[in-house]
């Protein structure tokens, strides 16, 4: 039905002042693709069908395809003669979620810090800073910073000693400088007043890098045998009702 209607529309086409001759177009098309011309005795209503059937096996369809390709830039796509493939819409199965019940005995409440815990830590720092200040006051002269802060038997306490010493340097109670031999030296000094800062005295910050490699190297170079700062007991911190070392 659709093919016959298409044939009727094609026969009804007009080119310029004359009608479009389908038979002549097919003859020229087959000749272009290498087919043979029809014989004179091919007459009747089915002459076109017989001609096409006889020459179909000899036609060069690629030749006309290249001609058509030169006139069209549309990319060939895959299509279906009988429409799209049938699709089955899948029904999504609703997953049933089970509520996880937690064991109340396994639940732990976060530790609560009290004001006494924080003040105890601050008092511990203040006490250790005062100990270092007393030792430097008793020495009364400049001393190599590594010989003063390093505990040759405890790297962690050596780091803590540097931490406590930084408060004294920050407050201006201890001076830090390098002597003519390039050694970093510290000594007790008079704390600057507000008048000194008003007169142009400025605070400067220094970054002191100290790792385990530096700690071992300083012990070897300065031949440190004992700690000038008395070793401390391992610190314990209380969080809530428990103590942690």
PDB file of C-alpha atoms in Angstrom:
ATOM      1  CA  UNK A   1       0.000   0.000   0.000  1.00  0.00           C
ATOM      2  CA  UNK A   2       2.724   2.456   1.006  1.00  0.00           C
ATOM      3  CA  UNK A   3       4.925   1.492  -1.974  1.00  0.00           C
ATOM      4  CA  UNK A   4       2.132   1.949  -4.469  1.00  0.00           C
ATOM      5  CA  UNK A   5       1.303   5.355  -3.039  1.00  0.00           C
ATOM      6  CA  UNK A   6       4.968   6.340  -3.266  1.00  0.00           C
ATOM      7  CA  UNK A   7       5.076   5.239  -6.885  1.00  0.00           C
ATOM      8  CA  UNK A   8       1.994   7.287  -7.684  1.00  0.00           C
ATOM      9  CA  UNK A   9       3.510  10.387  -6.060  1.00  0.00           C
ATOM     10  CA  UNK A  10       6.771   9.871  -7.937  1.00  0.00           C
ATOM     11  CA  UNK A  11       4.927   9.599 -11.268  1.00  0.00           C
ATOM     12  CA  UNK A  12       3.023  12.797 -10.432  1.00  0.00           C
ATOM     13  CA  UNK A  13       6.242  14.809  -9.955  1.00  0.00           C
ATOM     14  CA  UNK A  14       7.109  17.460 -12.499  1.00  0.00           C
ATOM     15  CA  UNK A  15      10.556  18.778 -13.477  1.00  0.00           C
ATOM     16  CA  UNK A  16      10.406  22.219 -15.095  1.00  0.00           C
ATOM     17  CA  UNK A  17       7.679  22.234 -17.738  1.00  0.00           C
ATOM     18  CA  UNK A  18       7.535  18.453 -18.189  1.00  0.00           C
ATOM     19  CA  UNK A  19       6.418  15.578 -16.000  1.00  0.00           C
ATOM     20  CA  UNK A  20       8.946  13.367 -14.227  1.00  0.00           C
ATOM     21  CA  UNK A  21       9.363  10.130 -16.186  1.00  0.00           C
ATOM     22  CA  UNK A  22      10.005   7.355 -13.680  1.00  0.00           C
ATOM     23  CA  UNK A  23      10.750   4.743 -16.299  1.00  0.00           C
ATOM     24  CA  UNK A  24      13.366   6.888 -17.966  1.00  0.00           C
ATOM     25  CA  UNK A  25      14.945   7.674 -14.583  1.00  0.00           C
ATOM     26  CA  UNK A  26      15.202   3.970 -13.715  1.00  0.00           C
ATOM     27  CA  UNK A  27      16.732   3.145 -17.089  1.00  0.00           C
ATOM     28  CA  UNK A  28      19.412   5.833 -16.707  1.00  0.00           C
ATOM     29  CA  UNK A  29      20.054   4.830 -13.108  1.00  0.00           C
ATOM     30  CA  UNK A  30      20.587   1.166 -14.027  1.00  0.00           C
ATOM     31  CA  UNK A  31      22.798   2.144 -16.920  1.00  0.00           C
ATOM     32  CA  UNK A  32      24.902   4.313 -14.589  1.00  0.00           C
ATOM     33  CA  UNK A  33      25.356   1.362 -12.213  1.00  0.00           C
ATOM     34  CA  UNK A  34      26.594  -0.873 -15.031  1.00  0.00           C
ATOM     35  CA  UNK A  35      23.353  -2.590 -15.919  1.00  0.00           C
ATOM     36  CA  UNK A  36      22.319  -3.530 -19.440  1.00  0.00           C
ATOM     37  CA  UNK A  37      19.807  -1.607 -21.450  1.00  0.00           C
ATOM     38  CA  UNK A  38      16.395  -3.231 -21.760  1.00  0.00           C
ATOM     39  CA  UNK A  39      15.488  -5.078 -24.898  1.00  0.00           C
ATOM     40  CA  UNK A  40      12.742  -3.892 -27.194  1.00  0.00           C
ATOM     41  CA  UNK A  41      10.569  -6.897 -26.426  1.00  0.00           C
ATOM     42  CA  UNK A  42      10.274  -5.982 -22.733  1.00  0.00           C
ATOM     43  CA  UNK A  43       6.784  -4.636 -22.868  1.00  0.00           C
ATOM     44  CA  UNK A  44       3.769  -4.875 -20.738  1.00  0.00           C
ATOM     45  CA  UNK A  45       2.815  -3.822 -17.268  1.00  0.00           C
ATOM     46  CA  UNK A  46       5.586  -5.825 -15.554  1.00  0.00           C
ATOM     47  CA  UNK A  47       8.451  -4.724 -17.818  1.00  0.00           C
ATOM     48  CA  UNK A  48      10.087  -2.580 -15.135  1.00  0.00           C
ATOM     49  CA  UNK A  49      10.014  -5.364 -12.568  1.00  0.00           C
ATOM     50  CA  UNK A  50      11.513  -7.882 -15.011  1.00  0.00           C
ATOM     51  CA  UNK A  51      14.274  -5.452 -15.943  1.00  0.00           C
ATOM     52  CA  UNK A  52      15.189  -4.755 -12.336  1.00  0.00           C
ATOM     53  CA  UNK A  53      15.142  -8.417 -11.372  1.00  0.00           C
ATOM     54  CA  UNK A  54      17.378  -9.411 -14.279  1.00  0.00           C
ATOM     55  CA  UNK A  55      19.944  -6.684 -13.662  1.00  0.00           C
ATOM     56  CA  UNK A  56      19.895  -6.659  -9.805  1.00  0.00           C
ATOM     57  CA  UNK A  57      22.728  -9.124  -9.514  1.00  0.00           C
ATOM     58  CA  UNK A  58      25.007  -7.059 -11.787  1.00  0.00           C
ATOM     59  CA  UNK A  59      24.388  -3.510 -10.533  1.00  0.00           C
ATOM     60  CA  UNK A  60      27.137  -1.556  -8.760  1.00  0.00           C
ATOM     61  CA  UNK A  61      25.179  -0.029  -5.912  1.00  0.00           C
ATOM     62  CA  UNK A  62      28.385   1.358  -4.344  1.00  0.00           C
ATOM     63  CA  UNK A  63      28.809   3.597  -7.393  1.00  0.00           C
ATOM     64  CA  UNK A  64      25.502   5.368  -6.901  1.00  0.00           C
ATOM     65  CA  UNK A  65      26.126   5.337  -3.154  1.00  0.00           C
ATOM     66  CA  UNK A  66      29.314   7.399  -3.593  1.00  0.00           C
ATOM     67  CA  UNK A  67      27.393   9.853  -5.719  1.00  0.00           C
ATOM     68  CA  UNK A  68      24.716  10.225  -3.066  1.00  0.00           C
ATOM     69  CA  UNK A  69      27.349  10.542  -0.337  1.00  0.00           C
ATOM     70  CA  UNK A  70      28.912  13.529  -2.086  1.00  0.00           C
ATOM     71  CA  UNK A  71      25.575  15.372  -1.915  1.00  0.00           C
ATOM     72  CA  UNK A  72      24.766  14.626   1.727  1.00  0.00           C
ATOM     73  CA  UNK A  73      26.710  15.205   4.951  1.00  0.00           C
ATOM     74  CA  UNK A  74      24.306  13.343   7.161  1.00  0.00           C
ATOM     75  CA  UNK A  75      25.924  10.541   9.114  1.00  0.00           C
ATOM     76  CA  UNK A  76      24.291   7.165   8.416  1.00  0.00           C
ATOM     77  CA  UNK A  77      22.567   5.835  11.511  1.00  0.00           C
ATOM     78  CA  UNK A  78      21.112   2.501  12.407  1.00  0.00           C
ATOM     79  CA  UNK A  79      17.387   2.215  12.085  1.00  0.00           C
ATOM     80  CA  UNK A  80      14.669  -0.396  12.295  1.00  0.00           C
ATOM     81  CA  UNK A  81      12.345  -1.140   9.417  1.00  0.00           C
ATOM     82  CA  UNK A  82       9.610  -2.337  11.747  1.00  0.00           C
ATOM     83  CA  UNK A  83      10.053   0.326  14.445  1.00  0.00           C
ATOM     84  CA  UNK A  84      11.975   0.135  17.726  1.00  0.00           C
ATOM     85  CA  UNK A  85      12.558  -3.088  19.538  1.00  0.00           C
ATOM     86  CA  UNK A  86       9.996  -3.957  22.126  1.00  0.00           C
ATOM     87  CA  UNK A  87      11.136  -3.028  25.604  1.00  0.00           C
ATOM     88  CA  UNK A  88       9.947  -4.462  28.837  1.00  0.00           C
ATOM     89  CA  UNK A  89       9.762  -1.922  31.602  1.00  0.00           C
ATOM     90  CA  UNK A  90      11.203  -3.373  34.757  1.00  0.00           C
ATOM     91  CA  UNK A  91       9.386  -2.701  37.937  1.00  0.00           C
ATOM     92  CA  UNK A  92      11.663  -1.637  40.763  1.00  0.00           C
ATOM     93  CA  UNK A  93      11.296  -3.819  43.785  1.00  0.00           C
ATOM     94  CA  UNK A  94      11.004  -1.788  46.939  1.00  0.00           C
ATOM     95  CA  UNK A  95      13.718  -2.861  49.360  1.00  0.00           C
ATOM     96  CA  UNK A  96      12.597  -3.241  52.885  1.00  0.00           C
ATOM     97  CA  UNK A  97      14.923  -1.477  55.289  1.00  0.00           C
ATOM     98  CA  UNK A  98      15.412  -3.007  58.653  1.00  0.00           C
ATOM     99  CA  UNK A  99      16.096  -0.734  61.555  1.00  0.00           C
ATOM    100  CA  UNK A 100      19.418  -1.434  63.238  1.00  0.00           C
ATOM    101  CA  UNK A 101      19.056  -1.664  66.937  1.00  0.00           C
ATOM    102  CA  UNK A 102      22.176  -0.662  68.837  1.00  0.00           C
ATOM    103  CA  UNK A 103      23.140  -2.266  72.070  1.00  0.00           C
ATOM    104  CA  UNK A 104      22.917   0.370  74.754  1.00  0.00           C
ATOM    105  CA  UNK A 105      25.786  -1.264  76.667  1.00  0.00           C
ATOM    106  CA  UNK A 106      28.174  -0.700  73.746  1.00  0.00           C
ATOM    107  CA  UNK A 107      27.419   3.011  73.511  1.00  0.00           C
ATOM    108  CA  UNK A 108      30.022   5.311  75.060  1.00  0.00           C
ATOM    109  CA  UNK A 109      29.466   8.833  76.166  1.00  0.00           C
ATOM    110  CA  UNK A 110      32.168  11.397  75.183  1.00  0.00           C
ATOM    111  CA  UNK A 111      34.482  12.427  77.991  1.00  0.00           C
ATOM    112  CA  UNK A 112      33.638  15.807  79.429  1.00  0.00           C
ATOM    113  CA  UNK A 113      36.434  18.258  80.258  1.00  0.00           C
ATOM    114  CA  UNK A 114      35.964  20.169  83.456  1.00  0.00           C
ATOM    115  CA  UNK A 115      37.451  23.498  84.425  1.00  0.00           C
ATOM    116  CA  UNK A 116      39.733  21.774  86.943  1.00  0.00           C
ATOM    117  CA  UNK A 117      41.287  19.628  84.197  1.00  0.00           C
ATOM    118  CA  UNK A 118      42.204  22.681  82.102  1.00  0.00           C
ATOM    119  CA  UNK A 119      43.549  24.668  85.044  1.00  0.00           C
ATOM    120  CA  UNK A 120      45.657  21.702  86.147  1.00  0.00           C
ATOM    121  CA  UNK A 121      47.310  21.561  82.707  1.00  0.00           C
ATOM    122  CA  UNK A 122      47.987  25.305  82.783  1.00  0.00           C
ATOM    123  CA  UNK A 123      49.481  25.078  86.276  1.00  0.00           C
ATOM    124  CA  UNK A 124      51.774  22.251  85.130  1.00  0.00           C
ATOM    125  CA  UNK A 125      53.100  24.394  82.268  1.00  0.00           C
ATOM    126  CA  UNK A 126      53.607  27.429  84.518  1.00  0.00           C
ATOM    127  CA  UNK A 127      55.511  25.333  87.062  1.00  0.00           C
ATOM    128  CA  UNK A 128      57.890  23.859  84.468  1.00  0.00           C
ATOM    129  CA  UNK A 129      58.549  27.299  82.926  1.00  0.00           C
ATOM    130  CA  UNK A 130      59.490  28.580  86.396  1.00  0.00           C
ATOM    131  CA  UNK A 131      61.887  25.650  86.871  1.00  0.00           C
ATOM    132  CA  UNK A 132      63.769  26.530  83.684  1.00  0.00           C
ATOM    133  CA  UNK A 133      63.932  30.185  84.694  1.00  0.00           C
ATOM    134  CA  UNK A 134      65.430  29.253  88.063  1.00  0.00           C
ATOM    135  CA  UNK A 135      68.079  27.020  86.482  1.00  0.00           C
ATOM    136  CA  UNK A 136      69.143  29.731  84.022  1.00  0.00           C
ATOM    137  CA  UNK A 137      69.277  32.282  86.831  1.00  0.00           C
ATOM    138  CA  UNK A 138      71.568  30.002  88.839  1.00  0.00           C
ATOM    139  CA  UNK A 139      73.844  29.470  85.837  1.00  0.00           C
ATOM    140  CA  UNK A 140      74.191  33.239  85.462  1.00  0.00           C
ATOM    141  CA  UNK A 141      75.921  33.142  82.077  1.00  0.00           C
ATOM    142  CA  UNK A 142      75.195  32.263  78.493  1.00  0.00           C
ATOM    143  CA  UNK A 143      74.927  28.594  77.616  1.00  0.00           C
ATOM    144  CA  UNK A 144      74.449  26.561  74.461  1.00  0.00           C
ATOM    145  CA  UNK A 145      70.754  26.022  73.926  1.00  0.00           C
ATOM    146  CA  UNK A 146      71.227  22.371  72.966  1.00  0.00           C
ATOM    147  CA  UNK A 147      73.230  21.600  76.102  1.00  0.00           C
ATOM    148  CA  UNK A 148      70.487  23.226  78.163  1.00  0.00           C
ATOM    149  CA  UNK A 149      67.305  21.722  76.723  1.00  0.00           C
ATOM    150  CA  UNK A 150      68.406  18.270  75.539  1.00  0.00           C
ATOM    151  CA  UNK A 151      67.746  15.213  77.647  1.00  0.00           C
ATOM    152  CA  UNK A 152      70.027  12.560  76.083  1.00  0.00           C
ATOM    153  CA  UNK A 153      67.783   9.776  77.341  1.00  0.00           C
ATOM    154  CA  UNK A 154      64.390  11.190  76.389  1.00  0.00           C
ATOM    155  CA  UNK A 155      63.587  12.871  73.081  1.00  0.00           C
ATOM    156  CA  UNK A 156      60.018  13.776  74.111  1.00  0.00           C
ATOM    157  CA  UNK A 157      61.175  15.674  77.200  1.00  0.00           C
ATOM    158  CA  UNK A 158      63.751  17.504  75.095  1.00  0.00           C
ATOM    159  CA  UNK A 159      60.901  18.775  72.929  1.00  0.00           C
ATOM    160  CA  UNK A 160      58.965  19.755  76.054  1.00  0.00           C
ATOM    161  CA  UNK A 161      61.984  21.694  77.361  1.00  0.00           C
ATOM    162  CA  UNK A 162      62.102  23.712  74.147  1.00  0.00           C
ATOM    163  CA  UNK A 163      58.384  24.387  74.515  1.00  0.00           C
ATOM    164  CA  UNK A 164      58.795  25.701  78.071  1.00  0.00           C
ATOM    165  CA  UNK A 165      61.857  27.749  77.095  1.00  0.00           C
ATOM    166  CA  UNK A 166      59.854  29.457  74.316  1.00  0.00           C
ATOM    167  CA  UNK A 167      57.658  31.138  76.962  1.00  0.00           C
ATOM    168  CA  UNK A 168      60.698  32.682  78.637  1.00  0.00           C
ATOM    169  CA  UNK A 169      62.024  33.966  75.317  1.00  0.00           C
ATOM    170  CA  UNK A 170      58.590  35.297  74.354  1.00  0.00           C
ATOM    171  CA  UNK A 171      58.283  37.244  77.603  1.00  0.00           C
ATOM    172  CA  UNK A 172      61.787  38.689  77.200  1.00  0.00           C
ATOM    173  CA  UNK A 173      63.179  36.942  80.306  1.00  0.00           C
ATOM    174  CA  UNK A 174      65.692  34.928  78.269  1.00  0.00           C
ATOM    175  CA  UNK A 175      67.763  36.196  75.343  1.00  0.00           C
ATOM    176  CA  UNK A 176      68.643  34.080  72.331  1.00  0.00           C
ATOM    177  CA  UNK A 177      71.564  34.936  70.066  1.00  0.00           C
ATOM    178  CA  UNK A 178      74.455  33.405  68.131  1.00  0.00           C
ATOM    179  CA  UNK A 179      78.044  33.940  69.299  1.00  0.00           C
ATOM    180  CA  UNK A 180      81.090  34.529  67.129  1.00  0.00           C
ATOM    181  CA  UNK A 181      81.639  30.777  66.727  1.00  0.00           C
ATOM    182  CA  UNK A 182      78.118  30.294  65.354  1.00  0.00           C
ATOM    183  CA  UNK A 183      76.734  28.523  68.424  1.00  0.00           C
ATOM    184  CA  UNK A 184      73.121  29.296  69.458  1.00  0.00           C
ATOM    185  CA  UNK A 185      73.325  30.683  72.986  1.00  0.00           C
ATOM    186  CA  UNK A 186      70.735  31.644  75.609  1.00  0.00           C
ATOM    187  CA  UNK A 187      71.044  33.545  78.887  1.00  0.00           C
ATOM    188  CA  UNK A 188      68.849  35.142  81.506  1.00  0.00           C
ATOM    189  CA  UNK A 189      68.180  38.845  81.032  1.00  0.00           C
ATOM    190  CA  UNK A 190      66.086  41.681  82.391  1.00  0.00           C
ATOM    191  CA  UNK A 191      62.565  41.678  81.013  1.00  0.00           C
ATOM    192  CA  UNK A 192      61.898  44.723  78.783  1.00  0.00           C
ATOM    193  CA  UNK A 193      59.430  47.283  80.054  1.00  0.00           C
ATOM    194  CA  UNK A 194      56.695  49.118  78.212  1.00  0.00           C
ATOM    195  CA  UNK A 195      59.014  52.118  77.920  1.00  0.00           C
ATOM    196  CA  UNK A 196      61.563  49.960  76.057  1.00  0.00           C
ATOM    197  CA  UNK A 197      58.951  48.902  73.523  1.00  0.00           C
ATOM    198  CA  UNK A 198      57.772  52.504  73.196  1.00  0.00           C
ATOM    199  CA  UNK A 199      61.395  53.531  72.514  1.00  0.00           C
ATOM    200  CA  UNK A 200      61.599  51.272  69.443  1.00  0.00           C
ATOM    201  CA  UNK A 201      62.343  47.818  70.826  1.00  0.00           C
ATOM    202  CA  UNK A 202      60.675  45.232  68.612  1.00  0.00           C
ATOM    203  CA  UNK A 203      59.808  41.588  69.167  1.00  0.00           C
ATOM    204  CA  UNK A 204      61.089  39.099  66.623  1.00  0.00           C
ATOM    205  CA  UNK A 205      60.081  35.506  66.083  1.00  0.00           C
ATOM    206  CA  UNK A 206      62.349  32.581  65.259  1.00  0.00           C
ATOM    207  CA  UNK A 207      61.428  29.142  63.948  1.00  0.00           C
ATOM    208  CA  UNK A 208      63.390  26.403  65.703  1.00  0.00           C
ATOM    209  CA  UNK A 209      63.424  23.097  63.825  1.00  0.00           C
ATOM    210  CA  UNK A 210      64.040  20.123  66.079  1.00  0.00           C
ATOM    211  CA  UNK A 211      63.525  16.498  65.097  1.00  0.00           C
ATOM    212  CA  UNK A 212      64.987  13.198  66.261  1.00  0.00           C
ATOM    213  CA  UNK A 213      67.838  13.418  63.757  1.00  0.00           C
ATOM    214  CA  UNK A 214      68.820  16.847  65.114  1.00  0.00           C
ATOM    215  CA  UNK A 215      68.481  15.531  68.664  1.00  0.00           C
ATOM    216  CA  UNK A 216      70.888  12.627  68.037  1.00  0.00           C
ATOM    217  CA  UNK A 217      73.321  14.843  66.134  1.00  0.00           C
ATOM    218  CA  UNK A 218      73.402  17.459  68.915  1.00  0.00           C
ATOM    219  CA  UNK A 219      74.094  14.783  71.547  1.00  0.00           C
ATOM    220  CA  UNK A 220      77.026  13.568  69.490  1.00  0.00           C
ATOM    221  CA  UNK A 221      78.475  16.968  68.556  1.00  0.00           C
ATOM    222  CA  UNK A 222      78.200  18.610  72.010  1.00  0.00           C
ATOM    223  CA  UNK A 223      78.942  15.385  73.914  1.00  0.00           C
ATOM    224  CA  UNK A 224      75.851  15.646  76.102  1.00  0.00           C
ATOM    225  CA  UNK A 225      75.876  12.977  78.828  1.00  0.00           C
ATOM    226  CA  UNK A 226      73.286  14.235  81.309  1.00  0.00           C
ATOM    227  CA  UNK A 227      70.324  16.574  81.274  1.00  0.00           C
ATOM    228  CA  UNK A 228      70.731  20.010  82.877  1.00  0.00           C
ATOM    229  CA  UNK A 229      66.974  20.110  83.432  1.00  0.00           C
ATOM    230  CA  UNK A 230      65.815  17.453  85.926  1.00  0.00           C
ATOM    231  CA  UNK A 231      63.856  14.661  84.214  1.00  0.00           C
ATOM    232  CA  UNK A 232      60.138  14.759  84.880  1.00  0.00           C
ATOM    233  CA  UNK A 233      57.752  11.933  85.560  1.00  0.00           C
ATOM    234  CA  UNK A 234      55.588  10.984  82.574  1.00  0.00           C
ATOM    235  CA  UNK A 235      52.718  13.435  82.484  1.00  0.00           C
ATOM    236  CA  UNK A 236      49.232  12.117  83.134  1.00  0.00           C
ATOM    237  CA  UNK A 237      46.111  13.864  81.918  1.00  0.00           C
ATOM    238  CA  UNK A 238      42.715  13.269  83.427  1.00  0.00           C
ATOM    239  CA  UNK A 239      39.741  13.319  81.103  1.00  0.00           C
ATOM    240  CA  UNK A 240      36.584  13.084  83.131  1.00  0.00           C
ATOM    241  CA  UNK A 241      37.051  10.331  85.691  1.00  0.00           C
ATOM    242  CA  UNK A 242      39.993   8.623  83.923  1.00  0.00           C
ATOM    243  CA  UNK A 243      43.699   9.342  83.754  1.00  0.00           C
ATOM    244  CA  UNK A 244      45.771   8.994  80.601  1.00  0.00           C
ATOM    245  CA  UNK A 245      49.588   8.860  80.533  1.00  0.00           C
TER     246      UNK A 245
END
